[in-house]
mmCIF file of C-alpha atoms in Angstrom:
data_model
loop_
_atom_site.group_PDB
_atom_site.id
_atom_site.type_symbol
_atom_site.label_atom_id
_atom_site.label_comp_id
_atom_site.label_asym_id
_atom_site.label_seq_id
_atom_site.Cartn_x
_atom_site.Cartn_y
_atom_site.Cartn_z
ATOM 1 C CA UNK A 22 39.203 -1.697 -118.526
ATOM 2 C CA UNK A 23 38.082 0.473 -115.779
ATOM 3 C CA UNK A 24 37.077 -0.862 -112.344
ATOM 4 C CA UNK A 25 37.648 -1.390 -108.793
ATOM 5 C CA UNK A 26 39.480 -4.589 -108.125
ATOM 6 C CA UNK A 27 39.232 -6.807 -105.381
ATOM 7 C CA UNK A 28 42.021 -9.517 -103.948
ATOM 8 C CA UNK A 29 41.740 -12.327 -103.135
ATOM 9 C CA UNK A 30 38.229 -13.604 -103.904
ATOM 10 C CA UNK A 31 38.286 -16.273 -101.750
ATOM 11 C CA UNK A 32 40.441 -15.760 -98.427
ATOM 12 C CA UNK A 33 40.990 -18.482 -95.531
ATOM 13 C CA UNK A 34 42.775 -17.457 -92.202
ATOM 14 C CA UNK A 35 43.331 -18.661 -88.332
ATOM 15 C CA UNK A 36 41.832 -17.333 -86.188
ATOM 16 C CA UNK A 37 44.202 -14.879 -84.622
ATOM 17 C CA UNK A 38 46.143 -13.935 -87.313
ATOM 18 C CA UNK A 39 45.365 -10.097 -89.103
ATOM 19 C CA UNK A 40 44.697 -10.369 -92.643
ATOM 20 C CA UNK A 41 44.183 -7.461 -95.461
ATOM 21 C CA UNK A 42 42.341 -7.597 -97.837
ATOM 22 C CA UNK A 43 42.491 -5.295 -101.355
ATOM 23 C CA UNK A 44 41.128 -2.835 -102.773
ATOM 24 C CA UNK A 45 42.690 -1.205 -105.885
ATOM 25 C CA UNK A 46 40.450 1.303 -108.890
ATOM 26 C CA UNK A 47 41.470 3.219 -111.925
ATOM 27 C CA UNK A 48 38.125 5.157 -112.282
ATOM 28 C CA UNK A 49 39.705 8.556 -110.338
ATOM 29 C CA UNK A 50 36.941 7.825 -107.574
ATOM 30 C CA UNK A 51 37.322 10.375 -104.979
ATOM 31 C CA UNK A 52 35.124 8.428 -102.355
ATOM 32 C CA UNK A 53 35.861 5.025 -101.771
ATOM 33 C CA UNK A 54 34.136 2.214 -99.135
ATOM 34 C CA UNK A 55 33.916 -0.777 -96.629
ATOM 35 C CA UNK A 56 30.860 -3.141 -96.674
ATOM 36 C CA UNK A 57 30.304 -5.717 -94.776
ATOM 37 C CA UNK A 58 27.714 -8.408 -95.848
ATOM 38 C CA UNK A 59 26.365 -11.550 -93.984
ATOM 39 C CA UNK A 60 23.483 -13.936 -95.072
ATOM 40 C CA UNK A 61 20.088 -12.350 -94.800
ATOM 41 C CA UNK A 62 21.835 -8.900 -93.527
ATOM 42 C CA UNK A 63 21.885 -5.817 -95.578
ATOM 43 C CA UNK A 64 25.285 -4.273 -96.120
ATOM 44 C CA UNK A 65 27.185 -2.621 -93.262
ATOM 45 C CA UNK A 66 29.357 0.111 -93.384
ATOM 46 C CA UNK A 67 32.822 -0.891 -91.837
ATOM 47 C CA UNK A 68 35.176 2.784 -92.907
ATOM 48 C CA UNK A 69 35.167 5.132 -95.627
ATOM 49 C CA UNK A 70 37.144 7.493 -97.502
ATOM 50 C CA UNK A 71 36.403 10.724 -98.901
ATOM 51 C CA UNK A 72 39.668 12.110 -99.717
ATOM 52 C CA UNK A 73 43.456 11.018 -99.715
ATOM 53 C CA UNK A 74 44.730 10.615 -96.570
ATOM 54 C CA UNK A 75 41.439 10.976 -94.348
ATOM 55 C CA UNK A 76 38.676 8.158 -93.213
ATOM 56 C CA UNK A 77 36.389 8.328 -91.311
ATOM 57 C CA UNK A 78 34.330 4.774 -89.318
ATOM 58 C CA UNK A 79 31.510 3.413 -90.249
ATOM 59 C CA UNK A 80 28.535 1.574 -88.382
ATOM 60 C CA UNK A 81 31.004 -1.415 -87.274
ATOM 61 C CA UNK A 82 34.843 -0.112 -87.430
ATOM 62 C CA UNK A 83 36.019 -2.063 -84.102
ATOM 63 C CA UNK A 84 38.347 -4.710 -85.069
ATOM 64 C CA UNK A 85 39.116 -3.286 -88.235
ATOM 65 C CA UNK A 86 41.334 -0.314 -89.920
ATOM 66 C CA UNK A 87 42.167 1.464 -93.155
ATOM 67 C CA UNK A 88 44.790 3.229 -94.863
ATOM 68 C CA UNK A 89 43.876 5.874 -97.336
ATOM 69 C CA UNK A 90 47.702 6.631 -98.893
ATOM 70 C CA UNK A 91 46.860 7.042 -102.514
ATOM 71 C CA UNK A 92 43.716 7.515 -104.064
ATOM 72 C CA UNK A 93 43.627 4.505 -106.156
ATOM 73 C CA UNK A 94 44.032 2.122 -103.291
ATOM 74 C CA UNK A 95 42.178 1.430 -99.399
ATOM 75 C CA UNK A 96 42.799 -1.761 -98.517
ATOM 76 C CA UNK A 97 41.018 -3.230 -95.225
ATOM 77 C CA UNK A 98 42.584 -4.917 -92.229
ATOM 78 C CA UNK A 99 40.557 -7.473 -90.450
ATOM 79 C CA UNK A 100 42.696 -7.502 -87.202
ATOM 80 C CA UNK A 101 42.317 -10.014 -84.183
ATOM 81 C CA UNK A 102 40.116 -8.043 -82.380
ATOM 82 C CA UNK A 103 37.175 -8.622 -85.081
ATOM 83 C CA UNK A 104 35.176 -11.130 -83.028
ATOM 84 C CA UNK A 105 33.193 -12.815 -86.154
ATOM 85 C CA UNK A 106 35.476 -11.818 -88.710
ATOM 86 C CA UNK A 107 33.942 -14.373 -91.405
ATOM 87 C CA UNK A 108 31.649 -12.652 -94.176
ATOM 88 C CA UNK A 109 31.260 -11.027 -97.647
ATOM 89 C CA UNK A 110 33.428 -7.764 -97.714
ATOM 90 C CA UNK A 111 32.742 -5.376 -100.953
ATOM 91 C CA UNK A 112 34.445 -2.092 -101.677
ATOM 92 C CA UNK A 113 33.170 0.707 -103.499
ATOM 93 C CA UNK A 114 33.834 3.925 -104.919
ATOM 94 C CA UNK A 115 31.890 7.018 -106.330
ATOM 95 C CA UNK A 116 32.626 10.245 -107.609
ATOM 96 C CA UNK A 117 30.515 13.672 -107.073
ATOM 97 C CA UNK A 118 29.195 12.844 -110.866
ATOM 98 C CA UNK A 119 27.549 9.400 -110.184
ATOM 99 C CA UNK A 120 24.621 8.483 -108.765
ATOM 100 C CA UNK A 121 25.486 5.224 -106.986
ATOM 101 C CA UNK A 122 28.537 3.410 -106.308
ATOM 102 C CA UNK A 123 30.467 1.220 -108.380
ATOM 103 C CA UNK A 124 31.144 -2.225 -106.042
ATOM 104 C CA UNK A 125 34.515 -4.597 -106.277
ATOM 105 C CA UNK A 126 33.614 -8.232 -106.912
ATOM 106 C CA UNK A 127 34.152 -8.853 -103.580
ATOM 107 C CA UNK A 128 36.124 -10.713 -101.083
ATOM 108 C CA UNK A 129 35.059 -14.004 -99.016
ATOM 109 C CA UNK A 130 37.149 -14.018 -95.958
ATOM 110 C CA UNK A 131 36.701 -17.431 -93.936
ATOM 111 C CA UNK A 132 38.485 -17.732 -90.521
ATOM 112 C CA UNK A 133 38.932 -21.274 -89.431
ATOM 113 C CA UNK B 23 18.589 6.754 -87.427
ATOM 114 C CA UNK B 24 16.798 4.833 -90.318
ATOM 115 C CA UNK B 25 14.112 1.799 -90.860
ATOM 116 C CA UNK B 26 14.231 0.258 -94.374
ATOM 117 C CA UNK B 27 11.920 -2.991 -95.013
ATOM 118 C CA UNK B 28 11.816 -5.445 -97.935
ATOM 119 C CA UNK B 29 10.437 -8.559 -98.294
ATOM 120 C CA UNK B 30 13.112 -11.606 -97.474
ATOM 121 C CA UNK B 31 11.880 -13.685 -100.361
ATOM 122 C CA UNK B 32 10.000 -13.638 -103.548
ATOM 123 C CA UNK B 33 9.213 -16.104 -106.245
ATOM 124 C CA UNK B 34 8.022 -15.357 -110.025
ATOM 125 C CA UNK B 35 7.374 -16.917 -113.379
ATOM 126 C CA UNK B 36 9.631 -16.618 -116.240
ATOM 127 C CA UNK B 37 7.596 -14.152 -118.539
ATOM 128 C CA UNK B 38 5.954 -12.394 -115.742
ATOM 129 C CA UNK B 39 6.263 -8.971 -113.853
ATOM 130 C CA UNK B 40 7.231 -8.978 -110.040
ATOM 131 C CA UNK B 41 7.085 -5.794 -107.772
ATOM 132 C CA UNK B 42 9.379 -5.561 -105.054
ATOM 133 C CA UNK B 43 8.339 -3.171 -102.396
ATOM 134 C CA UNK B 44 10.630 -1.052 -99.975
ATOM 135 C CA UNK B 45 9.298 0.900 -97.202
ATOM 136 C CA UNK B 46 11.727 3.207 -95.084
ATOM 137 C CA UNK B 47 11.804 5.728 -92.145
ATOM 138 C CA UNK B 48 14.221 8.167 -92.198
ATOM 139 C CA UNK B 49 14.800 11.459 -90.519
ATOM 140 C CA UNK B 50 15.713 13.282 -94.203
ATOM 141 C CA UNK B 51 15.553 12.041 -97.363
ATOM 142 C CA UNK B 52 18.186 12.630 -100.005
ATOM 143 C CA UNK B 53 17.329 10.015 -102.290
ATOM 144 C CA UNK B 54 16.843 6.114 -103.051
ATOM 145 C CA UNK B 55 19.274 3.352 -104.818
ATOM 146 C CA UNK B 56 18.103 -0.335 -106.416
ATOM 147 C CA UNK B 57 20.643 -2.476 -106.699
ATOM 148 C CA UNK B 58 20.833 -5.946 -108.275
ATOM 149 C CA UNK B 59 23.295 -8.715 -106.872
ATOM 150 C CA UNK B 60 23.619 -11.969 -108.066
ATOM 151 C CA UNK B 61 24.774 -14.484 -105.364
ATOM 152 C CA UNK B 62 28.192 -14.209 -104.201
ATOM 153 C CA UNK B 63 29.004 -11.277 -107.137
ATOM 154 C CA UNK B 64 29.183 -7.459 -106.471
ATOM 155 C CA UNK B 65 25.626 -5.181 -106.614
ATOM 156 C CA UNK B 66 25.019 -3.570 -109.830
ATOM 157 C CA UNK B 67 23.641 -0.343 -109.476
ATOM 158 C CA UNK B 68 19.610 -0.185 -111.277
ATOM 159 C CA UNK B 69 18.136 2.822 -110.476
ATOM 160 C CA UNK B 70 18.327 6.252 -108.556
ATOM 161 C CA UNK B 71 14.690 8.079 -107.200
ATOM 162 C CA UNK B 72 15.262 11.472 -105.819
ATOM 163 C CA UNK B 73 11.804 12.807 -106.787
ATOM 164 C CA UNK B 74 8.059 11.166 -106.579
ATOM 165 C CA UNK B 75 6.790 9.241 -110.143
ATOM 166 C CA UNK B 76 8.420 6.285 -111.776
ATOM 167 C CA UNK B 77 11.417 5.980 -113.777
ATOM 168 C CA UNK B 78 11.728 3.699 -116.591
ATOM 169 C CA UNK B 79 14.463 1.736 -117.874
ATOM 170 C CA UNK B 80 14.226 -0.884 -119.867
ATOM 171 C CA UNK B 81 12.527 -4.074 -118.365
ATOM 172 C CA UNK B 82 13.114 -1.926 -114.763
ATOM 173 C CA UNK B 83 11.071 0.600 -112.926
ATOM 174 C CA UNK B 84 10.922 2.236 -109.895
ATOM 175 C CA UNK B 85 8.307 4.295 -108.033
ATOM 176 C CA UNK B 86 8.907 6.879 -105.610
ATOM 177 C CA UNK B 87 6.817 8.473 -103.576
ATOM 178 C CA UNK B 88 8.377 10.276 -100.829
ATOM 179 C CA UNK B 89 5.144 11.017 -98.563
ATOM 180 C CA UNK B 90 4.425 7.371 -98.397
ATOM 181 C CA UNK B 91 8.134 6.238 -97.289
ATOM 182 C CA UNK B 92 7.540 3.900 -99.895
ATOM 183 C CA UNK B 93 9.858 2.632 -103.407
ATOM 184 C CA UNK B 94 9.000 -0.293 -105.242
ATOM 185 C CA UNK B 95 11.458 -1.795 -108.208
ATOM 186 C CA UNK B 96 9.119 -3.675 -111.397
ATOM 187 C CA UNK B 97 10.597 -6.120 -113.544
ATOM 188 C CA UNK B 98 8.631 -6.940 -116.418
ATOM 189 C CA UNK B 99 8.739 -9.607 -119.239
ATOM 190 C CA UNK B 100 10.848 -11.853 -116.450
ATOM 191 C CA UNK B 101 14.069 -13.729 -117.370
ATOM 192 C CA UNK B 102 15.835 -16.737 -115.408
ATOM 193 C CA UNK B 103 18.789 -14.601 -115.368
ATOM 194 C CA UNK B 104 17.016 -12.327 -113.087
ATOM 195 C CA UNK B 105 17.201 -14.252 -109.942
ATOM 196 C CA UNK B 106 19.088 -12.399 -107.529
ATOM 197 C CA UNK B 107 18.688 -10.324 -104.335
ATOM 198 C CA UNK B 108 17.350 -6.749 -104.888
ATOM 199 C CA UNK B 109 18.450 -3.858 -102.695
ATOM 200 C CA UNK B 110 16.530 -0.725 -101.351
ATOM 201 C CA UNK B 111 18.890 1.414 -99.734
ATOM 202 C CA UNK B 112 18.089 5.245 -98.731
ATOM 203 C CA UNK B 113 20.326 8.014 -98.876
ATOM 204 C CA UNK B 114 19.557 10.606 -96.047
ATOM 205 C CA UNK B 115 20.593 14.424 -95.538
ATOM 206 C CA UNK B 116 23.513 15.425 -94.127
ATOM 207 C CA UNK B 117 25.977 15.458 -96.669
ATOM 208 C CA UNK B 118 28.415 12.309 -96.498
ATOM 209 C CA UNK B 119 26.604 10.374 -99.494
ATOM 210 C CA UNK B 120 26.274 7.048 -97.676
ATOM 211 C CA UNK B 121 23.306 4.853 -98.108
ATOM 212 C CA UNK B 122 22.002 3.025 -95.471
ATOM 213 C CA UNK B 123 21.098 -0.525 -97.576
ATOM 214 C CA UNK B 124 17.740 -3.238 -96.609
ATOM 215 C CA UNK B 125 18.468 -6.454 -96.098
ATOM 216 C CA UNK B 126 17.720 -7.315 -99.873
ATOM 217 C CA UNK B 127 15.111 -9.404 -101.182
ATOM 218 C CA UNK B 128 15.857 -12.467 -103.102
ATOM 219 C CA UNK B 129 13.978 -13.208 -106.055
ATOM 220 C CA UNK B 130 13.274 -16.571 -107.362
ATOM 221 C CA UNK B 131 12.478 -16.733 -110.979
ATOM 222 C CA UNK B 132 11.217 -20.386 -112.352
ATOM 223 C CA UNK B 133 10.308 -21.731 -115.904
#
């Protein structure tokens, strides 16, 4: 089955420590995506991805950083310098043919 | 920069229609997304507006009218499956295809 795939759903770090998180799809999306989502906030871009090696930052990139090596995969690194690190984080990916994105399940990072 | 507002909380009965308004400010308008996410699960996409009038799918509309700023989502004939948090988000020009997403609204649908 096609679909962008998400792992871990449920993450738990120290605080301190750099942790990445997943982000693997099969549909041949050229564009792929970083949210960000916290209760009662809408979703934030963190970095996205328009083409194989190339990203570009989002609304809230400090503390955080992408690789972009193959198209099927951008995983996300929540580094140390992420002050409130703890939060939703959905990826998504689109081609020029749809009209929305297609989201991952998501991700649940708590830092303890 | 862009404004989009939605209301933080609706309740509905089961069998009823709800409209869920969206009102947004933005410098150029390339279009506007509905989304549906049920609590801690990914957005599902609903609906796309690029032009004024309603579009009708199913149970779901949505109304655009581009003078006004203004999109609403209707969900008729309700189901208790349908509470979630709907999101407005607005696409403007420029070329990158992002959407810049409201802070959802959370609908509560009860027997």
């Amino acid at each position: 089955d096609g679909g962008i795939t998400q792992s871990p759903k449920y993450l738990f770090r120290k605080e301190g420590q750099n942790v990445t998180l997943s982000c693997e799809q099969n549909l041949n999306h050229d564009a792929m995506y970083w949210y960000r989502q916290d209760p009662g906030q809408g979703l934030r871009l963190i970095y996205y991805s328009q083409i194989v090696n190339d990203f570009q930052k989002g609304d809230i990139a400090e503390g955080y950083s992408v690789s972009r090596e193959k198209k099927e995969s951008f995983p996300l690194t929540v580094t140390s310098a992420q002050k409130n690190p703890t939060a939703f984080y959905l990826c998504a990916g689109r081609t020029e043919e749809d009209d929305g994105y297609t989201f991952g399940s998501g991700t649940r990072l708590t830092v303890v | 920069g862009q404004n989009i507002d939605q209301p933080t909380e609706m309740t509905a009965t089961e069998g009823a229609i709800v409209q869920i308004n969206c009102t947004y400010q933005t410098s150029g308008f390339n279009g506007l997304f509905w989304y549906q996410q049920h609590a801690g699960e990914a957005p599902t996409f609903l609906s796309y507006n690029v032009l004024d009038g309603l579009e009708e799918k199913g149970r779901f509309s949505s109304f655009l009218s581009r003078s006004k700023g203004y999109s609403y989502l209707l969900l008729k004939e309700l189901q208790m499956k349908d509470s979630a948090s709907y999101l407005c988000a607005v696409m403007a020009t420029g070329g990158s295809y992002i959407p810049t997403f409201g802070r959802g609204t959370s609908l509560i649908v009860h027997p």
